[in-house]
Amino acid sequence: MIAKHFNYFAPGSIPEALDLLRKFGNDAKLLAGGHSLLPMMKMRFAEPVHLIDMQNIAELKGISVRDDVISIGAMTSENNILRHEPLAELCPLLMEATKWIADPQVRNKGTIGGDIAHGDPANDQPAVMLALDATFHIVGEKGKRIVAANDFFLGTYLTDLSAGEILARIEISKQAGARQWGFRKLKRKTGDFATAACAVSLNVNGDVCSDVRIALTNLGPTAFRARKAEWVLEGHKPTPERLNAAVQLAMQSTEPAADQRGNEEYKTAMAGEMLHRALQDAIARK
Amino acid sequence: MTKHTVSFRLNGKPTEIEIDPRTLLVHALREVVGITGTHIGCETSHCGVCTVDVDGESMKSCTVLAVQVAGKDVVTVEGLADEQGLHAVQAAFIEEHGLQCGFCTPGMLMRAYRFLQENPDPTEEEVRWGLSGNLCRCTGYQNIVKAVITAGKNLREAN
């Protein structure tokens, strides 16, 4: 319950935050919603010397929709995503998945950027970002860079983000947001992390699947795309045989960790079941 | 470690405390300010008995640092009643027997208070979903759901 002592800073702008990161290096941690970091600090799993609170940096918050792009500030809370009515139509997969994250209080604090940057395979937004071909806009000492969600998740709690960098915003193309979608999450109770979950987006034109994206949550060291399952559907009719083949291939690609949510076999079987349902949902949503 | 002076509004009153950065909001309220309605039921951010209102949003005060509420408006269960008496959510929890040991009640009331502003006329399912961040060991939730629906009805009629 009691975190180790630390120094606290609450910069008002990105340059100020970058200055602090430069000064303190690996001894500093960015504090976003604090609903992953503070719990770890209260257990003394994490003992940062300096906390840099991002809550006063207005340019990291909010959602804007322009031309072909939905742009979400990294410090936008999960509930502020749910409260953004246009997103229900522009990006229903994101809206539905966000509803299943944690509980109302946690969603008031937890941010989409923190959910992604934490790199926990159990978090939901990483798979949603993979299914939506999201891009992450990162600022650092050397300037800005853009990383695809595909290239971002490297391992458990390990992402492409380095110590001096800040995830500033997430971009999703309207085209990806408008794809047919499915999201299924098996969990023990409201607020729990997934035993198995999957996010799917695809188009079905003239009976043929295209732009198939299948991403799995809590079924390996990171959220990941089940590429072979995507390939078996891409360019084909979503017949029951094809869907079954995709499900089997996705199940072969899981590497779940056994824990209180179940052993490897159970989680893999549930991954298949969730994916089967999500694919059927996506196809029915034409 | 340097102490921080934190100024904020607490139940409508300007308040200033001096604390370590690591002090959780719940400890600041209970131990520094000395108001103890807000409780602690876990250390993993699940139970919601520490729920307070910060700038119009329900938050678990065990997972917010007290330094983070500088300049903000915090409401706790002690701030719900006014000169006219109990708030509608308090009255309805009594009427519908929505509490027994009373340990989760302050958090439940604070969440219900905000939830009914987010959704003034909720269905039973919406109440259960809207209060899913708050655990109770005594009631089995049934009477809490009734209390929130009753409070919502009374609030709508009063307006």
Short mmCIF file of N, CA, C and O in Angstrom, two decimals, chain A residues 176-249:
data_model
loop_
_atom_site.label_atom_id
_atom_site.label_comp_id
_atom_site.label_asym_id
_atom_site.label_seq_id
_atom_site.Cartn_x
_atom_site.Cartn_y
_atom_site.Cartn_z
N ALA A 176 -9.92 2.63 -41.41
CA ALA A 176 -9.77 1.47 -40.52
C ALA A 176 -10.88 1.45 -39.47
O ALA A 176 -11.43 0.39 -39.15
N GLY A 177 -11.23 2.64 -38.96
CA GLY A 177 -12.28 2.73 -37.95
C GLY A 177 -13.63 2.26 -38.46
O GLY A 177 -14.46 1.79 -37.69
N ALA A 178 -13.82 2.40 -39.78
CA ALA A 178 -15.13 2.08 -40.38
C ALA A 178 -15.24 0.61 -40.81
O ALA A 178 -16.30 0.18 -41.26
N ARG A 179 -14.17 -0.15 -40.67
CA ARG A 179 -14.25 -1.56 -41.08
C ARG A 179 -15.25 -2.33 -40.22
O ARG A 179 -15.52 -1.95 -39.09
N GLN A 180 -15.72 -3.43 -40.76
CA GLN A 180 -16.54 -4.34 -39.95
C GLN A 180 -15.67 -4.86 -38.81
O GLN A 180 -14.46 -5.05 -39.00
N TRP A 181 -16.29 -5.07 -37.65
CA TRP A 181 -15.44 -5.36 -36.49
C TRP A 181 -16.07 -6.38 -35.56
O TRP A 181 -17.29 -6.60 -35.57
N GLY A 182 -15.22 -6.96 -34.73
CA GLY A 182 -15.68 -7.85 -33.66
C GLY A 182 -14.75 -7.71 -32.47
O GLY A 182 -13.54 -7.50 -32.65
N PHE A 183 -15.32 -7.75 -31.30
CA PHE A 183 -14.49 -7.71 -30.09
C PHE A 183 -15.10 -8.65 -29.07
O PHE A 183 -16.28 -8.52 -28.73
N ARG A 184 -14.34 -9.60 -28.60
CA ARG A 184 -14.84 -10.53 -27.58
C ARG A 184 -13.79 -10.67 -26.50
O ARG A 184 -12.60 -10.80 -26.79
N LYS A 185 -14.27 -10.61 -25.27
CA LYS A 185 -13.35 -10.70 -24.12
C LYS A 185 -13.96 -11.64 -23.10
O LYS A 185 -15.07 -11.41 -22.63
N LEU A 186 -13.22 -12.70 -22.78
CA LEU A 186 -13.66 -13.60 -21.70
C LEU A 186 -12.97 -13.16 -20.43
O LEU A 186 -11.74 -13.02 -20.40
N LYS A 187 -13.75 -12.94 -19.37
CA LYS A 187 -13.12 -12.60 -18.10
C LYS A 187 -13.94 -13.15 -16.95
O LYS A 187 -15.10 -13.51 -17.11
N ARG A 188 -13.28 -13.22 -15.78
CA ARG A 188 -13.91 -13.85 -14.61
C ARG A 188 -14.98 -12.94 -14.02
O ARG A 188 -15.92 -13.41 -13.41
N LYS A 189 -14.79 -11.64 -14.17
CA LYS A 189 -15.75 -10.68 -13.61
C LYS A 189 -15.49 -9.31 -14.23
O LYS A 189 -14.42 -9.09 -14.81
N THR A 190 -16.46 -8.41 -14.06
CA THR A 190 -16.28 -7.05 -14.56
C THR A 190 -15.03 -6.46 -13.91
O THR A 190 -14.85 -6.58 -12.70
N GLY A 191 -14.22 -5.83 -14.72
CA GLY A 191 -13.02 -5.17 -14.19
C GLY A 191 -11.78 -6.02 -14.24
O GLY A 191 -10.68 -5.53 -14.02
N ASP A 192 -11.94 -7.31 -14.56
CA ASP A 192 -10.76 -8.18 -14.61
C ASP A 192 -10.10 -8.07 -15.99
O ASP A 192 -10.73 -7.68 -16.97
N PHE A 193 -8.82 -8.43 -16.01
CA PHE A 193 -8.14 -8.57 -17.30
C PHE A 193 -8.67 -9.82 -17.99
O PHE A 193 -9.23 -10.72 -17.35
N ALA A 194 -8.45 -9.88 -19.30
CA ALA A 194 -9.00 -10.99 -20.09
C ALA A 194 -8.31 -12.30 -19.76
O ALA A 194 -7.10 -12.35 -19.61
N THR A 195 -9.12 -13.37 -19.71
CA THR A 195 -8.56 -14.73 -19.79
C THR A 195 -8.10 -14.93 -21.23
O THR A 195 -7.03 -15.46 -21.49
N ALA A 196 -8.94 -14.46 -22.15
CA ALA A 196 -8.61 -14.45 -23.58
C ALA A 196 -9.52 -13.40 -24.22
O ALA A 196 -10.68 -13.29 -23.85
N ALA A 197 -8.95 -12.62 -25.13
CA ALA A 197 -9.78 -11.64 -25.85
C ALA A 197 -9.23 -11.46 -27.25
O ALA A 197 -8.06 -11.76 -27.52
N CYS A 198 -10.10 -11.01 -28.15
CA CYS A 198 -9.59 -10.70 -29.47
C CYS A 198 -10.34 -9.54 -30.10
O CYS A 198 -11.51 -9.28 -29.80
N ALA A 199 -9.60 -8.80 -30.89
CA ALA A 199 -10.14 -7.67 -31.64
C ALA A 199 -9.95 -7.98 -33.12
O ALA A 199 -8.85 -8.36 -33.54
N VAL A 200 -11.02 -7.84 -33.87
CA VAL A 200 -11.00 -8.18 -35.30
C VAL A 200 -11.51 -7.01 -36.11
O VAL A 200 -12.48 -6.36 -35.70
N SER A 201 -10.85 -6.70 -37.23
CA SER A 201 -11.48 -5.79 -38.19
C SER A 201 -11.23 -6.32 -39.59
O SER A 201 -10.19 -6.93 -39.86
N LEU A 202 -12.21 -6.14 -40.44
CA LEU A 202 -12.09 -6.62 -41.82
C LEU A 202 -13.18 -5.98 -42.67
O LEU A 202 -14.11 -5.37 -42.14
N ASN A 203 -13.03 -6.11 -43.97
CA ASN A 203 -14.09 -5.72 -44.90
C ASN A 203 -14.56 -6.96 -45.64
O ASN A 203 -13.76 -7.86 -45.91
N VAL A 204 -15.83 -7.00 -45.93
CA VAL A 204 -16.32 -8.07 -46.83
C VAL A 204 -16.97 -7.37 -48.01
O VAL A 204 -18.00 -6.70 -47.87
N ASN A 205 -16.30 -7.48 -49.19
CA ASN A 205 -16.84 -6.88 -50.41
C ASN A 205 -17.12 -7.99 -51.41
O ASN A 205 -16.22 -8.75 -51.74
N GLY A 206 -18.37 -8.03 -51.86
CA GLY A 206 -18.74 -9.08 -52.81
C GLY A 206 -18.38 -10.45 -52.26
O GLY A 206 -17.79 -11.27 -52.96
N ASP A 207 -18.66 -10.66 -50.99
CA ASP A 207 -18.42 -11.97 -50.35
C ASP A 207 -16.95 -12.27 -50.06
O ASP A 207 -16.64 -13.34 -49.55
N VAL A 208 -16.05 -11.36 -50.40
CA VAL A 208 -14.63 -11.65 -50.21
C VAL A 208 -14.06 -10.77 -49.11
O VAL A 208 -14.31 -9.57 -49.06
N CYS A 209 -13.28 -11.38 -48.22
CA CYS A 209 -12.68 -10.63 -47.10
C CYS A 209 -11.44 -9.88 -47.57
O CYS A 209 -10.64 -10.39 -48.34
N SER A 210 -11.31 -8.66 -47.05
CA SER A 210 -10.07 -7.92 -47.28
C SER A 210 -9.71 -7.14 -46.02
O SER A 210 -10.53 -6.99 -45.12
N ASP A 211 -8.48 -6.65 -46.00
CA ASP A 211 -7.95 -5.90 -44.85
C ASP A 211 -8.23 -6.63 -43.53
O ASP A 211 -8.66 -6.03 -42.55
N VAL A 212 -7.99 -7.91 -43.51
CA VAL A 212 -8.29 -8.70 -42.31
C VAL A 212 -7.23 -8.46 -41.24
O VAL A 212 -6.03 -8.58 -41.49
N ARG A 213 -7.69 -8.06 -40.07
CA ARG A 213 -6.78 -7.87 -38.93
C ARG A 213 -7.33 -8.67 -37.76
O ARG A 213 -8.50 -8.50 -37.38
N ILE A 214 -6.50 -9.53 -37.21
CA ILE A 214 -6.90 -10.35 -36.05
C ILE A 214 -5.84 -10.16 -34.97
O ILE A 214 -4.67 -10.48 -35.20
N ALA A 215 -6.24 -9.60 -33.85
CA ALA A 215 -5.27 -9.35 -32.78
C ALA A 215 -5.77 -9.98 -31.48
O ALA A 215 -6.96 -9.93 -31.17
N LEU A 216 -4.84 -10.56 -30.73
CA LEU A 216 -5.19 -11.32 -29.53
C LEU A 216 -4.60 -10.67 -28.27
O LEU A 216 -3.50 -10.13 -28.30
N THR A 217 -5.37 -10.75 -27.18
CA THR A 217 -4.98 -10.15 -25.90
C THR A 217 -4.75 -11.21 -24.83
O THR A 217 -5.57 -12.13 -24.69
N ASN A 218 -3.66 -11.06 -24.12
CA ASN A 218 -3.30 -11.91 -22.97
C ASN A 218 -3.09 -13.36 -23.38
O ASN A 218 -3.38 -14.27 -22.62
N LEU A 219 -2.57 -13.54 -24.58
CA LEU A 219 -2.34 -14.90 -25.09
C LEU A 219 -0.90 -15.10 -25.53
O LEU A 219 -0.59 -16.01 -26.29
N GLY A 220 -0.02 -14.24 -25.05
CA GLY A 220 1.40 -14.33 -25.35
C GLY A 220 2.10 -13.23 -24.59
O GLY A 220 1.46 -12.50 -23.83
N PRO A 221 3.42 -13.08 -24.78
CA PRO A 221 4.15 -12.05 -24.05
C PRO A 221 3.73 -10.62 -24.41
O PRO A 221 3.96 -9.69 -23.63
N THR A 222 3.13 -10.44 -25.58
CA THR A 222 2.57 -9.14 -25.96
C THR A 222 1.23 -9.40 -26.66
O THR A 222 0.94 -10.54 -27.01
N ALA A 223 0.47 -8.34 -26.85
CA ALA A 223 -0.65 -8.44 -27.81
C ALA A 223 -0.02 -8.70 -29.17
O ALA A 223 1.07 -8.20 -29.46
N PHE A 224 -0.67 -9.51 -29.99
CA PHE A 224 -0.06 -9.81 -31.29
C PHE A 224 -1.11 -10.07 -32.35
O PHE A 224 -2.26 -10.39 -32.02
N ARG A 225 -0.69 -9.92 -33.61
CA ARG A 225 -1.58 -10.25 -34.72
C ARG A 225 -1.38 -11.70 -35.11
O ARG A 225 -0.25 -12.17 -35.24
N ALA A 226 -2.48 -12.39 -35.32
CA ALA A 226 -2.42 -13.78 -35.77
C ALA A 226 -2.36 -13.75 -37.30
O ALA A 226 -3.39 -13.82 -37.98
N ARG A 227 -1.14 -13.62 -37.82
CA ARG A 227 -0.94 -13.39 -39.27
C ARG A 227 -1.47 -14.52 -40.14
O ARG A 227 -2.09 -14.27 -41.16
N LYS A 228 -1.19 -15.76 -39.74
CA LYS A 228 -1.62 -16.88 -40.60
C LYS A 228 -3.15 -16.93 -40.65
O LYS A 228 -3.72 -17.25 -41.68
N ALA A 229 -3.78 -16.62 -39.54
CA ALA A 229 -5.25 -16.60 -39.52
C ALA A 229 -5.77 -15.50 -40.45
O ALA A 229 -6.77 -15.69 -41.14
N GLU A 230 -5.06 -14.36 -40.46
CA GLU A 230 -5.46 -13.28 -41.37
C GLU A 230 -5.32 -13.74 -42.83
O GLU A 230 -6.22 -13.54 -43.65
N TRP A 231 -4.16 -14.39 -43.13
CA TRP A 231 -3.90 -14.79 -44.52
C TRP A 231 -4.92 -15.79 -45.04
O TRP A 231 -5.27 -15.76 -46.21
N VAL A 232 -5.38 -16.66 -44.17
CA VAL A 232 -6.29 -17.70 -44.66
C VAL A 232 -7.67 -17.11 -45.02
O VAL A 232 -8.41 -17.70 -45.81
N LEU A 233 -7.95 -15.91 -44.49
CA LEU A 233 -9.23 -15.27 -44.83
C LEU A 233 -9.07 -14.22 -45.93
O LEU A 233 -9.99 -14.00 -46.71
N GLU A 234 -7.93 -13.57 -45.97
CA GLU A 234 -7.70 -12.46 -46.90
C GLU A 234 -7.93 -12.91 -48.35
O GLU A 234 -7.32 -13.88 -48.81
N GLY A 235 -8.84 -12.22 -49.04
CA GLY A 235 -9.09 -12.55 -50.44
C GLY A 235 -10.02 -13.73 -50.65
O GLY A 235 -10.19 -14.20 -51.77
N HIS A 236 -10.59 -14.24 -49.55
CA HIS A 236 -11.48 -15.41 -49.68
C HIS A 236 -12.85 -15.14 -49.10
O HIS A 236 -13.03 -14.22 -48.31
N LYS A 237 -13.79 -16.01 -49.47
CA LYS A 237 -15.12 -15.97 -48.87
C LYS A 237 -15.02 -16.46 -47.42
O LYS A 237 -14.35 -17.47 -47.17
N PRO A 238 -15.73 -15.82 -46.50
CA PRO A 238 -15.67 -16.29 -45.11
C PRO A 238 -16.59 -17.48 -44.88
O PRO A 238 -17.56 -17.40 -44.11
N THR A 239 -16.29 -18.58 -45.52
CA THR A 239 -17.10 -19.79 -45.35
C THR A 239 -16.83 -20.37 -43.95
O THR A 239 -15.79 -20.07 -43.36
N PRO A 240 -17.73 -21.21 -43.46
CA PRO A 240 -17.47 -21.84 -42.14
C PRO A 240 -16.12 -22.56 -42.12
O PRO A 240 -15.41 -22.53 -41.11
N GLU A 241 -15.73 -23.20 -43.23
CA GLU A 241 -14.45 -23.92 -43.27
C GLU A 241 -13.28 -22.96 -43.13
O GLU A 241 -12.32 -23.20 -42.40
N ARG A 242 -13.37 -21.82 -43.85
CA ARG A 242 -12.30 -20.80 -43.77
C ARG A 242 -12.21 -20.23 -42.35
O ARG A 242 -11.11 -20.03 -41.84
N LEU A 243 -13.38 -19.94 -41.76
CA LEU A 243 -13.37 -19.38 -40.41
C LEU A 243 -12.76 -20.37 -39.43
O LEU A 243 -11.94 -19.99 -38.58
N ASN A 244 -13.11 -21.64 -39.56
CA ASN A 244 -12.53 -22.65 -38.69
C ASN A 244 -11.03 -22.74 -38.87
O ASN A 244 -10.29 -22.88 -37.89
N ALA A 245 -10.60 -22.66 -40.12
CA ALA A 245 -9.16 -22.73 -40.38
C ALA A 245 -8.45 -21.54 -39.73
O ALA A 245 -7.38 -21.69 -39.12
N ALA A 246 -9.05 -20.35 -39.84
CA ALA A 246 -8.45 -19.16 -39.23
C ALA A 246 -8.35 -19.34 -37.71
O ALA A 246 -7.32 -19.03 -37.10
N VAL A 247 -9.42 -19.87 -37.14
CA VAL A 247 -9.44 -20.07 -35.68
C VAL A 247 -8.34 -21.05 -35.28
O VAL A 247 -7.58 -20.82 -34.33
N GLN A 248 -8.21 -22.15 -36.03
CA GLN A 248 -7.17 -23.15 -35.70
C GLN A 248 -5.77 -22.54 -35.80
O GLN A 248 -4.93 -22.77 -34.94
N LEU A 249 -5.55 -21.75 -36.85
CA LEU A 249 -4.22 -21.14 -37.03
C LEU A 249 -3.92 -20.14 -35.93
O LEU A 249 -2.80 -20.06 -35.43
#
